[in-house]
C-alpha cells in the first residue's frame, strides 16, 4: 500500500492518502473568499463571518481543533475496535484538500461551519480481513477513495462559486436569511454526496465501522 502523505500528528491512527494533492482545472486557491471580502469593504451590512457567529454561536472550530478532535475520536474508536478483537481502522478523507490548512479548509470551517475531519468527508476501512469480517465492511484499497475524491472536490469547488455569488447578493440586499439558507443548502448537498458515496462503495455491507464515527446524539 502506498501512502503519498500522512498528517504527522495522526500517524498512529493510520491515516491513508492514496493520491498526491492536485489542483483541479480552474481552481484558483487565491480566489476563495475574495469576492465576499471586497464586497464587505464597500457596504454597511454586517460582515458574513459576524452573521454566522451571531446565528450559530460557539460553532466555529479552528483547523487545529478539528484535527485534534479527530485524532481523539479515532483513538477512542480504535480502542473500542481492538477490544472487540479487531485491528486499528484505516481512515482517509474523501477530499484530501479539505484536510490541509489553508483557504480551502478555511472556507469549509469558517463559512460553512463544516469540519472536514468529520464523517461527511471521511471514509473508514478495516486494516485486515478479520476486522472486515467483524464489522461487515471493506479492507482498505486505494482504488476505493481515488474513484470518489475528484467527485467531492468538484462539488466543493462548485459550492464555493455559488457561495460567493450568495455573498455578493447579500452585500447588495442585506438579506442574511437568504444567505444562511443558501449556506444550509450547501451543507445538506455535501452530506448527501457523502451518503451516496457510502451507499455505492459499501453496497451489500452493514459497514459498522463507519457507524462508530457517526455523530453521537446528546
PDB file of C-alpha atoms in Angstrom:
ATOM      1  CA  UNK A   1       0.000   0.000   0.000  1.00  0.00           C
ATOM      2  CA  UNK A   2       1.385   3.385  -0.928  1.00  0.00           C
ATOM      3  CA  UNK A   3       0.687   6.475   1.134  1.00  0.00           C
ATOM      4  CA  UNK A   4       1.648   9.717  -0.562  1.00  0.00           C
ATOM      5  CA  UNK A   5       1.003  11.804   2.548  1.00  0.00           C
ATOM      6  CA  UNK A   6       0.281  11.462   6.227  1.00  0.00           C
ATOM      7  CA  UNK A   7      -0.586  14.026   8.847  1.00  0.00           C
ATOM      8  CA  UNK A   8       2.268  13.849  11.338  1.00  0.00           C
ATOM      9  CA  UNK A   9       0.033  14.087  14.399  1.00  0.00           C
ATOM     10  CA  UNK A  10      -2.243  11.350  13.098  1.00  0.00           C
ATOM     11  CA  UNK A  11       0.252   8.665  12.071  1.00  0.00           C
ATOM     12  CA  UNK A  12      -0.754   6.311  14.911  1.00  0.00           C
ATOM     13  CA  UNK A  13      -4.320   6.454  13.627  1.00  0.00           C
ATOM     14  CA  UNK A  14      -3.229   5.069  10.267  1.00  0.00           C
ATOM     15  CA  UNK A  15      -4.353   7.878   8.039  1.00  0.00           C
ATOM     16  CA  UNK A  16      -4.254   6.927   4.385  1.00  0.00           C
ATOM     17  CA  UNK A  17      -3.819   9.214   1.430  1.00  0.00           C
ATOM     18  CA  UNK A  18      -3.738   7.309  -1.814  1.00  0.00           C
ATOM     19  CA  UNK A  19      -3.208  10.278  -4.119  1.00  0.00           C
ATOM     20  CA  UNK A  20      -0.965  13.292  -4.177  1.00  0.00           C
ATOM     21  CA  UNK A  21      -2.506  16.697  -3.789  1.00  0.00           C
ATOM     22  CA  UNK A  22      -3.598  18.109  -7.083  1.00  0.00           C
ATOM     23  CA  UNK A  23      -5.259  21.259  -8.312  1.00  0.00           C
ATOM     24  CA  UNK A  24      -8.450  20.793 -10.255  1.00  0.00           C
ATOM     25  CA  UNK A  25      -8.937  22.535 -13.570  1.00  0.00           C
ATOM     26  CA  UNK A  26      -9.930  26.141 -12.996  1.00  0.00           C
ATOM     27  CA  UNK A  27      -9.271  26.022  -9.264  1.00  0.00           C
ATOM     28  CA  UNK A  28      -7.592  29.207  -8.082  1.00  0.00           C
ATOM     29  CA  UNK A  29      -6.931  28.883  -4.337  1.00  0.00           C
ATOM     30  CA  UNK A  30      -6.424  32.640  -4.023  1.00  0.00           C
ATOM     31  CA  UNK A  31      -9.946  33.249  -5.320  1.00  0.00           C
ATOM     32  CA  UNK A  32     -11.594  31.687  -2.281  1.00  0.00           C
ATOM     33  CA  UNK A  33     -13.272  34.295  -0.034  1.00  0.00           C
ATOM     34  CA  UNK A  34     -12.021  37.286  -2.062  1.00  0.00           C
ATOM     35  CA  UNK A  35     -15.399  38.256  -3.501  1.00  0.00           C
ATOM     36  CA  UNK A  36     -17.017  38.499  -0.089  1.00  0.00           C
ATOM     37  CA  UNK A  37     -14.139  40.425   1.473  1.00  0.00           C
ATOM     38  CA  UNK A  38     -14.114  43.043  -1.296  1.00  0.00           C
ATOM     39  CA  UNK A  39     -17.871  43.434  -1.165  1.00  0.00           C
ATOM     40  CA  UNK A  40     -17.860  43.813   2.598  1.00  0.00           C
ATOM     41  CA  UNK A  41     -15.426  46.702   2.431  1.00  0.00           C
ATOM     42  CA  UNK A  42     -17.862  48.787   0.396  1.00  0.00           C
ATOM     43  CA  UNK A  43     -21.114  48.273   2.307  1.00  0.00           C
ATOM     44  CA  UNK A  44     -22.660  48.991   5.678  1.00  0.00           C
ATOM     45  CA  UNK A  45     -24.015  45.472   6.082  1.00  0.00           C
ATOM     46  CA  UNK A  46     -22.817  43.116   8.788  1.00  0.00           C
ATOM     47  CA  UNK A  47     -19.768  41.012   7.745  1.00  0.00           C
ATOM     48  CA  UNK A  48     -20.644  37.456   6.771  1.00  0.00           C
ATOM     49  CA  UNK A  49     -18.466  35.941   9.497  1.00  0.00           C
ATOM     50  CA  UNK A  50     -20.262  38.080  12.076  1.00  0.00           C
ATOM     51  CA  UNK A  51     -23.670  36.980  10.760  1.00  0.00           C
ATOM     52  CA  UNK A  52     -22.697  33.306  11.032  1.00  0.00           C
ATOM     53  CA  UNK A  53     -21.240  33.720  14.527  1.00  0.00           C
ATOM     54  CA  UNK A  54     -24.339  35.560  15.699  1.00  0.00           C
ATOM     55  CA  UNK A  55     -26.749  32.921  14.416  1.00  0.00           C
ATOM     56  CA  UNK A  56     -24.541  29.945  15.296  1.00  0.00           C
ATOM     57  CA  UNK A  57     -22.661  30.996  18.444  1.00  0.00           C
ATOM     58  CA  UNK A  58     -19.832  28.775  19.684  1.00  0.00           C
ATOM     59  CA  UNK A  59     -19.933  26.703  16.484  1.00  0.00           C
ATOM     60  CA  UNK A  60     -16.615  27.785  14.994  1.00  0.00           C
ATOM     61  CA  UNK A  61     -13.762  25.276  15.218  1.00  0.00           C
ATOM     62  CA  UNK A  62     -10.219  26.081  14.115  1.00  0.00           C
ATOM     63  CA  UNK A  63      -8.283  23.756  11.828  1.00  0.00           C
ATOM     64  CA  UNK A  64      -6.027  22.682  14.694  1.00  0.00           C
ATOM     65  CA  UNK A  65      -9.026  21.999  16.952  1.00  0.00           C
ATOM     66  CA  UNK A  66     -10.758  19.990  14.238  1.00  0.00           C
ATOM     67  CA  UNK A  67      -7.644  17.938  13.582  1.00  0.00           C
ATOM     68  CA  UNK A  68      -7.080  17.269  17.274  1.00  0.00           C
ATOM     69  CA  UNK A  69     -10.716  16.333  17.808  1.00  0.00           C
ATOM     70  CA  UNK A  70     -10.465  13.786  15.023  1.00  0.00           C
ATOM     71  CA  UNK A  71      -7.251  12.359  16.473  1.00  0.00           C
ATOM     72  CA  UNK A  72      -9.004  11.792  19.783  1.00  0.00           C
ATOM     73  CA  UNK A  73     -12.086  10.290  18.127  1.00  0.00           C
ATOM     74  CA  UNK A  74     -10.035   7.818  16.085  1.00  0.00           C
ATOM     75  CA  UNK A  75      -8.073   6.795  19.181  1.00  0.00           C
ATOM     76  CA  UNK A  76     -11.333   6.169  21.034  1.00  0.00           C
ATOM     77  CA  UNK A  77     -12.808   4.124  18.194  1.00  0.00           C
ATOM     78  CA  UNK A  78      -9.558   2.200  17.738  1.00  0.00           C
ATOM     79  CA  UNK A  79      -9.642   1.205  21.401  1.00  0.00           C
ATOM     80  CA  UNK A  80     -13.224   0.006  21.025  1.00  0.00           C
ATOM     81  CA  UNK A  81     -12.427  -1.931  17.834  1.00  0.00           C
ATOM     82  CA  UNK A  82      -9.343  -3.567  19.380  1.00  0.00           C
ATOM     83  CA  UNK A  83     -11.331  -4.551  22.483  1.00  0.00           C
ATOM     84  CA  UNK A  84     -13.707  -6.359  20.158  1.00  0.00           C
ATOM     85  CA  UNK A  85     -10.867  -8.318  18.562  1.00  0.00           C
ATOM     86  CA  UNK A  86     -10.168  -6.138  15.544  1.00  0.00           C
ATOM     87  CA  UNK A  87      -7.217  -4.008  14.439  1.00  0.00           C
ATOM     88  CA  UNK A  88      -6.842  -0.231  14.181  1.00  0.00           C
ATOM     89  CA  UNK A  89      -9.031   1.288  11.466  1.00  0.00           C
ATOM     90  CA  UNK A  90      -7.725   2.888   8.304  1.00  0.00           C
ATOM     91  CA  UNK A  91      -9.122   6.343   7.680  1.00  0.00           C
ATOM     92  CA  UNK A  92      -8.899   8.597   4.676  1.00  0.00           C
ATOM     93  CA  UNK A  93     -10.608  11.838   3.647  1.00  0.00           C
ATOM     94  CA  UNK A  94     -12.783  11.740   0.567  1.00  0.00           C
ATOM     95  CA  UNK A  95     -11.392  15.148  -0.390  1.00  0.00           C
ATOM     96  CA  UNK A  96      -7.808  15.377   0.909  1.00  0.00           C
ATOM     97  CA  UNK A  97      -7.541  19.082   0.029  1.00  0.00           C
ATOM     98  CA  UNK A  98     -10.204  19.822   2.618  1.00  0.00           C
ATOM     99  CA  UNK A  99      -7.915  18.426   5.330  1.00  0.00           C
ATOM    100  CA  UNK A 100      -4.962  20.668   4.521  1.00  0.00           C
ATOM    101  CA  UNK A 101      -4.529  24.017   6.308  1.00  0.00           C
ATOM    102  CA  UNK A 102      -5.284  26.962   4.053  1.00  0.00           C
ATOM    103  CA  UNK A 103      -8.068  28.748   2.202  1.00  0.00           C
ATOM    104  CA  UNK A 104      -9.793  25.531   1.170  1.00  0.00           C
ATOM    105  CA  UNK A 105     -10.321  24.254   4.707  1.00  0.00           C
ATOM    106  CA  UNK A 106     -10.999  27.805   5.930  1.00  0.00           C
ATOM    107  CA  UNK A 107     -13.928  28.076   3.531  1.00  0.00           C
ATOM    108  CA  UNK A 108     -15.423  24.908   4.990  1.00  0.00           C
ATOM    109  CA  UNK A 109     -14.684  25.687   8.646  1.00  0.00           C
ATOM    110  CA  UNK A 110     -15.438  29.415   8.711  1.00  0.00           C
ATOM    111  CA  UNK A 111     -18.116  29.979   6.082  1.00  0.00           C
ATOM    112  CA  UNK A 112     -19.960  26.668   6.206  1.00  0.00           C
ATOM    113  CA  UNK A 113     -19.016  25.545   9.736  1.00  0.00           C
ATOM    114  CA  UNK A 114     -18.262  22.139   8.228  1.00  0.00           C
ATOM    115  CA  UNK A 115     -15.428  20.278   9.904  1.00  0.00           C
ATOM    116  CA  UNK A 116     -13.544  18.400   7.119  1.00  0.00           C
ATOM    117  CA  UNK A 117     -12.400  15.805   9.668  1.00  0.00           C
ATOM    118  CA  UNK A 118     -15.958  14.708  10.410  1.00  0.00           C
ATOM    119  CA  UNK A 119     -17.828  11.816   8.837  1.00  0.00           C
ATOM    120  CA  UNK A 120     -19.148  13.811   5.849  1.00  0.00           C
ATOM    121  CA  UNK A 121     -15.593  13.935   4.417  1.00  0.00           C
ATOM    122  CA  UNK A 122     -14.167  10.724   5.866  1.00  0.00           C
ATOM    123  CA  UNK A 123     -14.197   7.051   4.966  1.00  0.00           C
ATOM    124  CA  UNK A 124     -13.141   4.330   7.386  1.00  0.00           C
ATOM    125  CA  UNK A 125     -11.918   0.865   6.437  1.00  0.00           C
ATOM    126  CA  UNK A 126     -10.739  -2.316   8.074  1.00  0.00           C
ATOM    127  CA  UNK A 127      -6.995  -2.911   8.235  1.00  0.00           C
ATOM    128  CA  UNK A 128      -7.312  -6.673   7.735  1.00  0.00           C
ATOM    129  CA  UNK A 129      -9.761  -9.397   6.782  1.00  0.00           C
ATOM    130  CA  UNK A 130     -10.582 -10.261  10.399  1.00  0.00           C
ATOM    131  CA  UNK A 131     -11.639  -6.704  11.224  1.00  0.00           C
ATOM    132  CA  UNK A 132     -13.559  -6.500   7.946  1.00  0.00           C
ATOM    133  CA  UNK A 133     -15.484  -9.639   8.922  1.00  0.00           C
ATOM    134  CA  UNK A 134     -16.195  -8.429  12.465  1.00  0.00           C
ATOM    135  CA  UNK A 135     -17.620  -5.117  11.277  1.00  0.00           C
ATOM    136  CA  UNK A 136     -19.017  -6.261   7.914  1.00  0.00           C
ATOM    137  CA  UNK A 137     -17.009  -3.726   5.961  1.00  0.00           C
ATOM    138  CA  UNK A 138     -14.215  -3.453   3.396  1.00  0.00           C
ATOM    139  CA  UNK A 139     -10.470  -3.869   3.772  1.00  0.00           C
ATOM    140  CA  UNK A 140      -8.777  -0.672   2.630  1.00  0.00           C
ATOM    141  CA  UNK A 141      -7.809  -0.377  -1.020  1.00  0.00           C
ATOM    142  CA  UNK A 142      -6.546   2.841  -2.601  1.00  0.00           C
ATOM    143  CA  UNK A 143      -8.928   2.496  -5.538  1.00  0.00           C
ATOM    144  CA  UNK A 144     -11.935   2.902  -3.250  1.00  0.00           C
ATOM    145  CA  UNK A 145     -11.104   6.507  -2.423  1.00  0.00           C
ATOM    146  CA  UNK A 146      -9.418   7.610  -5.653  1.00  0.00           C
ATOM    147  CA  UNK A 147     -12.624   6.896  -7.548  1.00  0.00           C
ATOM    148  CA  UNK A 148     -14.568   9.419  -5.447  1.00  0.00           C
ATOM    149  CA  UNK A 149     -12.069  12.135  -4.487  1.00  0.00           C
ATOM    150  CA  UNK A 150     -12.413  14.146  -7.693  1.00  0.00           C
ATOM    151  CA  UNK A 151     -16.183  13.966  -7.399  1.00  0.00           C
ATOM    152  CA  UNK A 152     -16.172  15.521  -3.923  1.00  0.00           C
ATOM    153  CA  UNK A 153     -13.524  18.101  -4.845  1.00  0.00           C
ATOM    154  CA  UNK A 154     -15.599  19.232  -7.815  1.00  0.00           C
ATOM    155  CA  UNK A 155     -18.735  19.569  -5.689  1.00  0.00           C
ATOM    156  CA  UNK A 156     -16.938  21.615  -3.018  1.00  0.00           C
ATOM    157  CA  UNK A 157     -15.420  23.936  -5.615  1.00  0.00           C
ATOM    158  CA  UNK A 158     -18.769  24.463  -7.281  1.00  0.00           C
ATOM    159  CA  UNK A 159     -20.351  25.157  -3.889  1.00  0.00           C
ATOM    160  CA  UNK A 160     -17.767  27.864  -3.266  1.00  0.00           C
ATOM    161  CA  UNK A 161     -18.712  29.581  -6.509  1.00  0.00           C
ATOM    162  CA  UNK A 162     -22.378  29.645  -5.554  1.00  0.00           C
ATOM    163  CA  UNK A 163     -21.494  30.779  -2.009  1.00  0.00           C
ATOM    164  CA  UNK A 164     -19.507  33.724  -3.354  1.00  0.00           C
ATOM    165  CA  UNK A 165     -22.469  34.704  -5.515  1.00  0.00           C
ATOM    166  CA  UNK A 166     -24.743  34.446  -2.474  1.00  0.00           C
ATOM    167  CA  UNK A 167     -22.403  36.742  -0.530  1.00  0.00           C
ATOM    168  CA  UNK A 168     -22.351  39.229  -3.389  1.00  0.00           C
ATOM    169  CA  UNK A 169     -26.147  39.280  -3.308  1.00  0.00           C
ATOM    170  CA  UNK A 170     -26.159  39.700   0.462  1.00  0.00           C
ATOM    171  CA  UNK A 171     -23.928  42.765   0.247  1.00  0.00           C
ATOM    172  CA  UNK A 172     -26.430  44.269  -2.174  1.00  0.00           C
ATOM    173  CA  UNK A 173     -29.598  43.468  -0.249  1.00  0.00           C
ATOM    174  CA  UNK A 174     -28.594  42.759   3.344  1.00  0.00           C
ATOM    175  CA  UNK A 175     -30.844  39.671   3.314  1.00  0.00           C
ATOM    176  CA  UNK A 176     -28.955  37.471   5.785  1.00  0.00           C
ATOM    177  CA  UNK A 177     -31.799  34.920   5.949  1.00  0.00           C
ATOM    178  CA  UNK A 178     -31.412  34.123   2.262  1.00  0.00           C
ATOM    179  CA  UNK A 179     -27.632  33.948   2.694  1.00  0.00           C
ATOM    180  CA  UNK A 180     -27.856  31.471   5.570  1.00  0.00           C
ATOM    181  CA  UNK A 181     -30.491  29.417   3.748  1.00  0.00           C
ATOM    182  CA  UNK A 182     -28.047  29.018   0.890  1.00  0.00           C
ATOM    183  CA  UNK A 183     -25.333  28.023   3.332  1.00  0.00           C
ATOM    184  CA  UNK A 184     -27.630  25.339   4.775  1.00  0.00           C
ATOM    185  CA  UNK A 185     -28.402  24.137   1.251  1.00  0.00           C
ATOM    186  CA  UNK A 186     -24.677  23.661   0.566  1.00  0.00           C
ATOM    187  CA  UNK A 187     -24.168  21.757   3.825  1.00  0.00           C
ATOM    188  CA  UNK A 188     -27.072  19.430   3.059  1.00  0.00           C
ATOM    189  CA  UNK A 189     -25.850  18.903  -0.509  1.00  0.00           C
ATOM    190  CA  UNK A 190     -22.371  17.887   0.639  1.00  0.00           C
ATOM    191  CA  UNK A 191     -23.802  15.488   3.220  1.00  0.00           C
ATOM    192  CA  UNK A 192     -25.992  13.905   0.543  1.00  0.00           C
ATOM    193  CA  UNK A 193     -22.965  13.402  -1.722  1.00  0.00           C
ATOM    194  CA  UNK A 194     -21.197  11.544   1.093  1.00  0.00           C
ATOM    195  CA  UNK A 195     -24.242   9.391   1.800  1.00  0.00           C
ATOM    196  CA  UNK A 196     -24.424   8.479  -1.872  1.00  0.00           C
ATOM    197  CA  UNK A 197     -20.703   7.634  -1.994  1.00  0.00           C
ATOM    198  CA  UNK A 198     -21.046   5.393   1.070  1.00  0.00           C
ATOM    199  CA  UNK A 199     -24.071   3.676  -0.436  1.00  0.00           C
ATOM    200  CA  UNK A 200     -22.208   2.908  -3.655  1.00  0.00           C
ATOM    201  CA  UNK A 201     -18.915   1.976  -2.023  1.00  0.00           C
ATOM    202  CA  UNK A 202     -20.239  -0.224   0.770  1.00  0.00           C
ATOM    203  CA  UNK A 203     -23.115  -1.795  -1.165  1.00  0.00           C
ATOM    204  CA  UNK A 204     -24.148  -5.050   0.472  1.00  0.00           C
ATOM    205  CA  UNK A 205     -22.219  -4.256   3.674  1.00  0.00           C
ATOM    206  CA  UNK A 206     -23.589  -3.106   7.021  1.00  0.00           C
ATOM    207  CA  UNK A 207     -20.377  -1.115   7.467  1.00  0.00           C
ATOM    208  CA  UNK A 208     -20.383  -0.925  11.261  1.00  0.00           C
ATOM    209  CA  UNK A 209     -17.008   0.864  11.324  1.00  0.00           C
ATOM    210  CA  UNK A 210     -18.495   3.908   9.612  1.00  0.00           C
ATOM    211  CA  UNK A 211     -21.326   3.885  12.142  1.00  0.00           C
ATOM    212  CA  UNK A 212     -18.848   4.173  15.026  1.00  0.00           C
ATOM    213  CA  UNK A 213     -17.781   7.573  13.662  1.00  0.00           C
ATOM    214  CA  UNK A 214     -21.303   8.928  13.223  1.00  0.00           C
ATOM    215  CA  UNK A 215     -22.118  11.988  15.365  1.00  0.00           C
ATOM    216  CA  UNK A 216     -23.481  10.981  18.746  1.00  0.00           C
ATOM    217  CA  UNK A 217     -26.782  12.493  19.880  1.00  0.00           C
ATOM    218  CA  UNK A 218     -26.765  14.075  23.308  1.00  0.00           C
TER     219      UNK A 218
END
